Amino acid sequence: MGGCCSHDVSVRGKVDSEVDDGEYEYDHDNDNDVSYEHCGAWVRLRGSSRFVSMYTQQGKKGVNQDSMTVWEDYTGEKDMIFCGVFDGHGPLGHKVSQFIRDNLPSKLSEAIKMSQQKVCKYYDANDADTASFDDVYPENGHNMSLASWEGCFLKSFDEIDEYLAQEINTDSYCSGCTAVTLIKQGDQLIVGNLGDSRAVLCTREGDELIPIQLTVDLKPDIPSEASRIINCEGRVFAAEEEPDVYRIWMPDDDCPGLAMSRAFGDFCLKDYGLISLPDVFYRKITKQDEFVVLATDGVWDVLTNVEVINIVASAPRRSLAAKLLVKRAVRAWRYKYPGSKVDDCAVICLFFDEQPFLSHSQSTRKNRHRSKNLHKSTRNEDTETVDGKVGVELDEEWKALGGLARANSISKLPRLARNMSRRQSYVP
């Protein structure tokens, strides 16, 4: 969708009053810390901590189907943190979202521990006489390859989807959930994405803050996604009333019309091309990287990547960053789509260090000038965030996500031609 006209705020007091504005029907319980200990990790469902800001707000479509969680000291390691944002849809989407939130982190943790044990066994069996300790156990004592990280994500996502099929009421046949998840271990970021939520990293170039999109919005109009769906006898087309929104439909029925190509649940479409296989990405954090934002599509539908990182950087306190971003997204919904119902929004901001930001006037001055030269945004429009510096082979017409190694599939994907008729099938 197009860019939003969210205005810059240079006065700190104005920002403070904005996040407490009653027009947003503020839930006073939402800022209360909800956390508990689980298997050596500190689990947070809302609130903030030293490096994390979290906030979610119900939209106007009914119960809030967005959920989120942060696990500090993940897998029992002091330098590891897990973040996840989950967006439910369908009649029981909120139940599916909460189920994934409560079960996926522990399932993934189990897979990681098993993989780490294999590394230790491999070292004990093969390298004890020839390799130094640091070769196999750098810094944190565990050295997992990108392939191992990918395997952990793929295995746990698949098992959780099977578990969901067994445990959730049959009414969830047409309900599901997307997920964007992130693990930070030392200076490593591993991102697992399923659906159309998004992760965007903020890095610095001189005095300028630059967004780097870490994920691809997995929508049915991506050619590789559409090809898989069509090969499974599913259908991909946009309804006449929404010509720009491509959806997945069953072979003989105009339902359910799912607007993402991968998700947990939605078992009515699992035989017709919908999968629960996540995209997995890796990035080594640099000294220039400052924070990463995970958010559901309620935010990205109305704000560009550039706007999001500037809003987060403008927060007077890091603990308020996620809340300020949600409030701006709600404002943008009301400005851009006054006749539409505001979507649910959930945001996690993960900061990498305790260094202060530039003042808002400094950090936005150049970005304001820069944003004037950008094309109007679409869901994956921020091509300024990519620079091709990645070790994968891609067609020349595409660009790769900057500084990012992608574990599976392609990293920047074109959409289907917008002149497809309502009933026209995509032929790869």
Short mmCIF file of C-alpha atoms in Angstrom, two decimals:
data_model
loop_
_atom_site.label_atom_id
_atom_site.label_comp_id
_atom_site.label_asym_id
_atom_site.label_seq_id
_atom_site.Cartn_x
_atom_site.Cartn_y
_atom_site.Cartn_z
CA MET A 1 0.00 0.00 0.00
CA GLY A 2 0.98 3.60 -0.37
CA GLY A 3 3.13 5.58 1.97
CA CYS A 4 1.70 7.36 4.96
CA CYS A 5 1.87 11.00 5.87
CA SER A 6 2.83 10.52 9.49
CA HIS A 7 4.34 13.81 10.57
CA ASP A 8 7.64 14.21 12.38
CA VAL A 9 7.65 15.25 16.02
CA SER A 10 10.63 17.22 17.24
CA VAL A 11 9.33 18.18 20.67
CA ARG A 12 9.72 15.44 23.28
CA GLY A 13 6.74 16.57 25.28
CA LYS A 14 4.55 16.23 22.24
CA VAL A 15 5.66 12.63 21.78
CA ASP A 16 4.98 11.85 25.44
CA SER A 17 1.46 13.21 25.20
CA GLU A 18 0.88 11.35 21.95
CA VAL A 19 1.50 7.91 23.40
CA ASP A 20 -0.87 8.60 26.26
CA ASP A 21 -3.58 10.15 24.13
CA GLY A 22 -7.05 8.92 25.09
CA GLU A 23 -8.24 8.90 21.49
CA TYR A 24 -6.59 5.51 21.07
CA GLU A 25 -8.87 3.89 23.64
CA TYR A 26 -5.81 3.07 25.70
CA ASP A 27 -5.90 -0.20 27.61
CA HIS A 28 -4.36 0.70 30.97
CA ASP A 29 -3.42 -2.91 31.65
CA ASN A 30 -1.41 -3.22 28.45
CA ASP A 31 1.73 -1.64 29.88
CA ASN A 32 1.77 -3.85 32.96
CA ASP A 33 4.62 -6.30 32.84
CA VAL A 34 3.47 -9.89 32.26
CA SER A 35 6.40 -12.28 32.60
CA TYR A 36 7.38 -15.60 34.16
CA GLU A 37 10.27 -18.06 34.27
CA HIS A 38 10.29 -21.19 32.13
CA CYS A 39 13.13 -23.72 31.81
CA GLY A 40 15.82 -21.20 32.66
CA ALA A 41 14.41 -18.49 30.39
CA TRP A 42 12.53 -15.34 31.36
CA VAL A 43 9.33 -15.21 29.29
CA ARG A 44 7.73 -11.83 28.63
CA LEU A 45 4.27 -11.37 27.07
CA ARG A 46 4.13 -7.59 27.33
CA GLY A 47 5.92 -4.68 28.92
CA SER A 48 9.55 -3.72 28.45
CA SER A 49 13.02 -4.65 29.64
CA ARG A 50 16.57 -3.42 29.24
CA PHE A 51 16.73 -4.14 25.52
CA VAL A 52 13.08 -4.81 24.57
CA SER A 53 9.94 -2.73 24.03
CA MET A 54 6.62 -4.51 23.36
CA TYR A 55 3.12 -3.29 22.65
CA THR A 56 -0.08 -4.58 21.07
CA GLN A 57 -3.45 -2.94 20.50
CA GLN A 58 -6.78 -4.33 19.40
CA GLY A 59 -8.17 -2.93 16.16
CA LYS A 60 -11.78 -2.47 15.15
CA LYS A 61 -12.39 -5.94 13.71
CA GLY A 62 -13.20 -7.71 16.97
CA VAL A 63 -11.00 -9.55 19.47
CA ASN A 64 -7.27 -8.84 19.19
CA GLN A 65 -5.83 -11.71 17.16
CA ASP A 66 -2.23 -10.48 17.44
CA SER A 67 0.07 -11.85 20.13
CA MET A 68 3.77 -11.69 20.93
CA THR A 69 6.44 -13.00 23.25
CA VAL A 70 10.08 -12.45 24.20
CA TRP A 71 12.23 -15.13 25.86
CA GLU A 72 15.37 -13.78 27.51
CA ASP A 73 18.17 -16.24 28.37
CA TYR A 74 16.63 -18.43 25.69
CA THR A 75 17.64 -22.14 25.89
CA GLY A 76 19.20 -21.19 29.23
CA GLU A 77 22.01 -19.14 27.63
CA LYS A 78 22.66 -15.62 28.91
CA ASP A 79 23.46 -14.14 25.51
CA MET A 80 20.46 -15.55 23.64
CA ILE A 81 17.04 -13.96 23.18
CA PHE A 82 13.95 -15.07 21.24
CA CYS A 83 11.33 -12.65 19.90
CA GLY A 84 8.11 -13.61 18.14
CA VAL A 85 5.09 -11.74 16.78
CA PHE A 86 2.02 -13.74 15.70
CA ASP A 87 -0.99 -12.59 13.68
CA GLY A 88 -4.11 -14.75 13.80
CA HIS A 89 -6.91 -14.77 11.25
CA GLY A 90 -10.23 -16.52 10.82
CA PRO A 91 -12.96 -17.28 13.39
CA LEU A 92 -10.51 -18.71 15.93
CA GLY A 93 -7.43 -16.80 14.84
CA HIS A 94 -6.81 -15.44 18.34
CA LYS A 95 -6.74 -18.97 19.75
CA VAL A 96 -4.31 -20.16 17.07
CA SER A 97 -2.12 -17.10 17.62
CA GLN A 98 -1.93 -17.71 21.36
CA PHE A 99 -1.31 -21.43 20.84
CA ILE A 100 1.67 -20.71 18.59
CA ARG A 101 2.97 -18.04 20.98
CA ASP A 102 2.86 -20.46 23.91
CA ASN A 103 4.27 -23.54 22.18
CA LEU A 104 6.60 -22.58 19.33
CA PRO A 105 9.42 -21.05 21.46
CA SER A 106 9.81 -24.16 23.62
CA LYS A 107 9.64 -26.47 20.59
CA LEU A 108 12.31 -24.42 18.82
CA SER A 109 14.42 -24.37 21.98
CA GLU A 110 14.35 -28.16 22.10
CA ALA A 111 15.47 -28.37 18.47
CA ILE A 112 18.35 -25.94 19.10
CA LYS A 113 19.56 -27.86 22.14
CA MET A 114 19.53 -31.10 20.16
CA SER A 115 21.50 -29.48 17.36
CA GLN A 116 24.03 -28.09 19.84
CA GLN A 117 24.47 -31.53 21.34
CA LYS A 118 25.29 -32.87 17.89
CA VAL A 119 27.98 -30.20 17.54
CA CYS A 120 29.48 -31.28 20.86
CA LYS A 121 29.39 -34.97 19.88
CA TYR A 122 30.97 -34.19 16.54
CA TYR A 123 33.78 -32.34 18.27
CA ASP A 124 34.32 -35.11 20.79
CA ALA A 125 34.41 -37.80 18.08
CA ASN A 126 36.36 -36.09 15.32
CA ASP A 127 38.21 -32.99 16.42
CA ALA A 128 39.55 -33.67 19.88
CA ASP A 129 43.05 -34.36 18.58
CA THR A 130 43.20 -31.98 15.63
CA ALA A 131 41.09 -28.87 16.30
CA SER A 132 41.44 -26.25 18.97
CA PHE A 133 38.61 -25.67 21.40
CA ASP A 134 37.95 -22.22 19.96
CA ASP A 135 37.53 -23.64 16.45
CA VAL A 136 34.38 -25.44 17.48
CA TYR A 137 33.26 -23.51 20.57
CA PRO A 138 33.69 -19.80 19.78
CA GLU A 139 32.83 -17.41 22.62
CA ASN A 140 29.49 -18.87 23.74
CA GLY A 141 30.55 -22.50 23.50
CA HIS A 142 28.18 -23.46 20.68
CA ASN A 143 28.88 -23.23 16.96
CA MET A 144 25.85 -23.96 14.80
CA SER A 145 26.01 -23.61 11.04
CA LEU A 146 23.38 -21.75 9.07
CA ALA A 147 22.12 -25.11 7.82
CA SER A 148 21.69 -26.25 11.42
CA TRP A 149 19.75 -23.10 12.34
CA GLU A 150 17.56 -23.57 9.28
CA GLY A 151 16.92 -27.20 10.19
CA CYS A 152 15.85 -26.19 13.71
CA PHE A 153 13.34 -23.66 12.37
CA LEU A 154 11.93 -25.96 9.69
CA LYS A 155 11.58 -28.91 12.06
CA SER A 156 9.94 -26.96 14.89
CA PHE A 157 7.54 -25.06 12.62
CA ASP A 158 6.42 -28.30 10.96
CA GLU A 159 5.97 -30.10 14.28
CA ILE A 160 3.99 -27.23 15.78
CA ASP A 161 1.64 -27.19 12.77
CA GLU A 162 1.05 -30.93 13.19
CA TYR A 163 0.54 -30.43 16.92
CA LEU A 164 -1.92 -27.64 16.16
CA ALA A 165 -3.93 -29.95 13.90
CA GLN A 166 -4.32 -32.41 16.77
CA GLU A 167 -4.97 -30.01 19.64
CA ILE A 168 -7.09 -27.17 18.24
CA ASN A 169 -10.86 -27.46 17.92
CA THR A 170 -12.08 -28.48 14.46
CA ASP A 171 -13.61 -25.00 14.11
CA SER A 172 -10.05 -23.84 13.35
CA TYR A 173 -10.25 -25.58 9.98
CA CYS A 174 -10.37 -22.12 8.39
CA SER A 175 -8.37 -20.26 11.05
CA GLY A 176 -4.63 -19.73 11.16
CA CYS A 177 -1.70 -17.59 12.16
CA THR A 178 1.41 -16.00 10.67
CA ALA A 179 4.68 -15.70 12.56
CA VAL A 180 7.83 -13.62 12.36
CA THR A 181 10.43 -14.86 14.82
CA LEU A 182 13.98 -13.87 15.65
CA ILE A 183 16.82 -15.31 17.70
CA LYS A 184 19.71 -13.11 18.74
CA GLN A 185 22.78 -14.95 19.98
CA GLY A 186 25.75 -12.70 20.55
CA ASP A 187 26.29 -10.89 17.26
CA GLN A 188 24.15 -13.31 15.24
CA LEU A 189 20.57 -12.77 14.10
CA ILE A 190 18.54 -15.70 12.79
CA VAL A 191 15.07 -14.85 11.49
CA GLY A 192 12.30 -17.32 10.71
CA ASN A 193 9.33 -15.87 8.82
CA LEU A 194 5.98 -17.43 7.97
CA GLY A 195 3.43 -15.18 6.27
CA ASP A 196 3.16 -11.42 5.84
CA SER A 197 4.40 -9.95 9.11
CA ARG A 198 7.83 -8.36 8.80
CA ALA A 199 11.20 -7.79 10.45
CA VAL A 200 13.15 -4.60 9.67
CA LEU A 201 16.58 -3.74 11.03
CA CYS A 202 17.81 -0.19 11.58
CA THR A 203 21.43 0.49 10.76
CA ARG A 204 23.44 3.69 10.63
CA GLU A 205 25.32 5.26 7.75
CA GLY A 206 27.04 8.28 9.24
CA ASP A 207 24.28 10.32 10.84
CA GLU A 208 21.56 8.66 8.78
CA LEU A 209 19.36 5.77 9.92
CA ILE A 210 18.75 3.20 7.19
CA PRO A 211 16.15 0.38 7.19
CA ILE A 212 17.15 -3.11 6.07
CA GLN A 213 14.22 -5.43 5.48
CA LEU A 214 15.13 -8.84 6.87
CA THR A 215 12.11 -10.76 5.58
CA VAL A 216 9.95 -11.07 2.49
CA ASP A 217 6.17 -10.68 2.79
CA LEU A 218 5.05 -14.14 1.69
CA LYS A 219 1.96 -13.34 -0.37
CA PRO A 220 0.14 -15.44 -2.99
CA ASP A 221 1.13 -13.11 -5.86
CA ILE A 222 4.83 -13.97 -5.56
CA PRO A 223 5.43 -16.12 -8.70
CA SER A 224 7.21 -18.97 -6.88
CA GLU A 225 4.44 -19.05 -4.25
CA ALA A 226 1.67 -18.88 -6.86
CA SER A 227 3.33 -21.64 -8.88
CA ARG A 228 3.34 -23.98 -5.89
CA ILE A 229 -0.30 -23.21 -5.11
CA ILE A 230 -1.43 -23.71 -8.71
CA ASN A 231 0.50 -27.00 -8.93
CA CYS A 232 -1.44 -28.16 -5.86
CA GLU A 233 -4.74 -27.22 -7.58
CA GLY A 234 -5.31 -24.16 -5.42
CA ARG A 235 -6.30 -20.92 -7.12
CA VAL A 236 -4.78 -17.45 -6.87
CA PHE A 237 -6.74 -14.38 -7.91
CA ALA A 238 -7.86 -11.00 -6.65
CA ALA A 239 -11.55 -10.38 -6.06
CA GLU A 240 -13.17 -7.58 -8.04
CA GLU A 241 -13.71 -5.47 -4.93
CA GLU A 242 -9.99 -5.80 -4.00
CA PRO A 243 -8.10 -5.82 -7.31
CA ASP A 244 -4.68 -5.43 -5.64
CA VAL A 245 -5.07 -8.15 -3.00
CA TYR A 246 -4.33 -11.63 -4.31
CA ARG A 247 -5.64 -14.51 -2.25
CA ILE A 248 -5.62 -18.33 -2.12
CA TRP A 249 -8.89 -20.06 -2.91
CA MET A 250 -9.98 -23.69 -2.85
CA PRO A 251 -10.31 -25.45 -6.23
CA ASP A 252 -14.11 -25.50 -6.38
CA ASP A 253 -15.14 -22.86 -3.85
CA ASP A 254 -14.56 -19.11 -3.55
CA CYS A 255 -13.26 -19.56 -0.01
CA PRO A 256 -11.45 -18.93 2.22
CA GLY A 257 -9.58 -16.20 0.29
CA LEU A 258 -6.38 -16.24 2.35
CA ALA A 259 -4.12 -13.23 1.70
CA MET A 260 -0.84 -14.97 2.58
CA SER A 261 0.84 -18.01 1.03
CA ARG A 262 2.25 -19.56 4.22
CA ALA A 263 0.72 -19.90 7.67
CA PHE A 264 0.11 -22.14 10.63
CA GLY A 265 -3.33 -23.74 10.60
CA ASP A 266 -5.78 -23.05 7.74
CA PHE A 267 -5.97 -26.79 7.21
CA CYS A 268 -8.65 -26.35 4.55
CA LEU A 269 -5.84 -25.11 2.27
CA LYS A 270 -2.95 -27.37 3.28
CA ASP A 271 -3.68 -29.73 0.37
CA TYR A 272 -3.84 -26.82 -2.06
CA GLY A 273 -0.46 -25.13 -1.72
CA LEU A 274 -0.50 -23.40 1.67
CA ILE A 275 2.55 -24.47 3.70
CA SER A 276 3.96 -23.91 7.18
CA LEU A 277 7.58 -23.87 5.95
CA PRO A 278 9.31 -20.70 7.13
CA ASP A 279 11.85 -18.60 5.27
CA VAL A 280 15.06 -18.50 7.31
CA PHE A 281 17.54 -15.62 7.16
CA TYR A 282 20.86 -14.90 8.84
CA ARG A 283 22.67 -11.64 9.56
CA LYS A 284 25.80 -10.89 11.54
CA ILE A 285 25.21 -7.76 13.61
CA THR A 286 27.63 -4.93 12.94
CA LYS A 287 28.56 -1.94 15.09
CA GLN A 288 26.34 0.20 12.87
CA ASP A 289 23.21 -1.88 13.55
CA GLU A 290 21.02 -0.33 16.26
CA PHE A 291 17.72 -2.18 16.59
CA VAL A 292 15.26 -4.48 14.84
CA VAL A 293 11.47 -4.12 14.65
CA LEU A 294 9.11 -7.10 14.41
CA ALA A 295 5.51 -6.17 13.62
CA THR A 296 2.31 -7.57 12.20
CA ASP A 297 0.89 -6.33 8.90
CA GLY A 298 -1.37 -3.86 10.69
CA VAL A 299 1.75 -1.69 10.96
CA TRP A 300 3.31 -2.35 7.55
CA ASP A 301 0.05 -1.81 5.67
CA VAL A 302 0.17 1.89 6.52
CA LEU A 303 3.80 2.75 7.36
CA THR A 304 6.95 2.34 5.29
CA ASN A 305 10.17 0.84 6.59
CA VAL A 306 11.74 4.31 6.69
CA GLU A 307 8.86 5.73 8.70
CA VAL A 308 8.93 2.82 11.15
CA ILE A 309 12.60 3.13 12.10
CA ASN A 310 12.32 6.91 12.44
CA ILE A 311 9.29 6.60 14.71
CA VAL A 312 11.11 4.08 16.91
CA ALA A 313 14.21 6.30 17.00
CA SER A 314 12.05 9.29 17.98
CA ALA A 315 10.75 7.65 21.16
CA PRO A 316 11.75 9.65 24.27
CA ARG A 317 12.41 6.36 26.07
CA ARG A 318 13.09 2.97 24.60
CA SER A 319 10.36 1.45 26.76
CA LEU A 320 7.85 3.61 24.84
CA ALA A 321 9.14 2.80 21.34
CA ALA A 322 6.72 -0.02 20.50
CA LYS A 323 3.73 1.86 21.91
CA LEU A 324 4.58 5.00 19.96
CA LEU A 325 4.86 2.99 16.75
CA VAL A 326 1.46 1.35 17.26
CA LYS A 327 -0.16 4.71 17.97
CA ARG A 328 1.30 6.15 14.78
CA ALA A 329 0.05 3.15 12.81
CA VAL A 330 -3.46 3.61 14.22
CA ARG A 331 -3.36 7.27 13.27
CA ALA A 332 -2.21 6.36 9.77
CA TRP A 333 -5.08 3.87 9.38
CA ARG A 334 -7.60 6.56 10.29
CA TYR A 335 -6.00 9.06 7.93
CA LYS A 336 -5.47 6.76 4.93
CA TYR A 337 -8.48 4.45 5.22
CA PRO A 338 -11.19 6.34 7.08
CA GLY A 339 -13.84 3.94 5.83
CA SER A 340 -11.95 0.80 6.87
CA LYS A 341 -11.65 -0.89 10.22
CA VAL A 342 -8.29 -0.39 11.90
CA ASP A 343 -6.31 -3.64 12.01
CA ASP A 344 -4.79 -5.18 15.15
CA CYS A 345 -1.18 -4.17 15.68
CA ALA A 346 1.63 -5.87 17.59
CA VAL A 347 5.24 -4.64 17.78
CA ILE A 348 8.48 -5.79 19.37
CA CYS A 349 11.53 -3.51 19.27
CA LEU A 350 14.81 -5.22 20.11
CA PHE A 351 17.74 -2.88 20.78
CA PHE A 352 21.30 -4.12 20.42
CA ASP A 353 23.13 -1.86 22.86
CA GLU A 354 22.61 0.94 25.33
CA GLN A 355 24.08 3.71 23.20
CA PRO A 356 21.73 6.70 22.85
CA PHE A 357 20.15 7.56 19.53
CA LEU A 358 20.76 10.79 17.70
CA SER A 359 18.31 13.46 18.64
CA HIS A 360 15.13 13.13 16.62
CA SER A 361 15.89 16.32 14.71
CA GLN A 362 19.27 14.90 13.66
CA SER A 363 18.08 11.42 12.80
CA THR A 364 15.10 12.55 10.73
CA ARG A 365 16.60 15.53 8.91
CA LYS A 366 18.36 13.44 6.29
CA ASN A 367 15.67 10.77 6.19
CA ARG A 368 13.01 13.40 5.51
CA HIS A 369 15.02 14.60 2.53
CA ARG A 370 15.66 11.02 1.48
CA SER A 371 12.03 9.93 1.72
CA LYS A 372 10.96 12.62 -0.72
CA ASN A 373 12.84 10.76 -3.43
CA LEU A 374 11.32 7.35 -2.69
CA HIS A 375 8.51 5.88 -4.73
CA LYS A 376 5.20 5.41 -2.97
CA SER A 377 5.51 2.31 -0.86
CA THR A 378 3.89 -1.08 -1.35
CA ARG A 379 3.99 -3.99 1.08
CA ASN A 380 7.53 -4.85 -0.14
CA GLU A 381 8.39 -1.55 -1.70
CA ASP A 382 11.47 -0.52 0.23
CA THR A 383 14.04 -1.45 -2.38
CA GLU A 384 16.31 1.18 -0.89
CA THR A 385 16.98 -1.34 1.87
CA VAL A 386 18.76 -3.79 -0.43
CA ASP A 387 22.20 -3.55 -1.97
CA GLY A 388 22.96 -6.99 -3.35
CA LYS A 389 25.71 -7.80 -0.84
CA VAL A 390 24.79 -11.40 -0.18
CA GLY A 391 26.36 -14.69 -1.13
CA VAL A 392 23.51 -16.13 -3.18
CA GLU A 393 22.85 -16.29 -6.91
CA LEU A 394 19.90 -14.21 -8.08
CA ASP A 395 18.55 -13.04 -11.43
CA GLU A 396 19.91 -9.64 -12.43
CA GLU A 397 16.48 -8.01 -12.30
CA TRP A 398 16.23 -8.75 -8.59
CA LYS A 399 18.25 -7.42 -5.66
CA ALA A 400 19.24 -9.33 -2.56
CA LEU A 401 18.59 -8.28 1.01
CA GLY A 402 21.66 -6.28 2.08
CA GLY A 403 24.14 -8.09 4.31
CA LEU A 404 21.78 -11.06 4.63
CA ALA A 405 22.32 -14.74 3.90
CA ARG A 406 19.09 -16.45 2.97
CA ALA A 407 18.79 -20.09 3.88
CA ASN A 408 16.05 -21.03 1.45
CA SER A 409 14.30 -19.70 -1.66
CA ILE A 410 14.87 -16.28 -3.19
CA SER A 411 15.15 -13.06 -1.26
CA LYS A 412 13.48 -10.38 -3.36
CA LEU A 413 10.49 -11.59 -5.33
CA PRO A 414 8.43 -9.87 -8.01
CA ARG A 415 4.65 -9.87 -7.89
CA LEU A 416 2.29 -11.29 -10.46
CA ALA A 417 1.27 -8.93 -13.23
CA ARG A 418 -1.49 -6.66 -11.97
CA ASN A 419 -3.48 -7.04 -15.18
CA MET A 420 -4.51 -10.61 -14.38
CA SER A 421 -8.25 -11.09 -14.62
CA ARG A 422 -10.22 -12.15 -11.60
CA ARG A 423 -10.39 -15.81 -12.70
CA GLN A 424 -7.12 -16.08 -14.58
CA SER A 425 -4.72 -18.70 -13.22
CA TYR A 426 -1.01 -18.11 -13.03
CA VAL A 427 1.03 -20.27 -15.38
CA PRO A 428 4.72 -20.43 -14.37
#
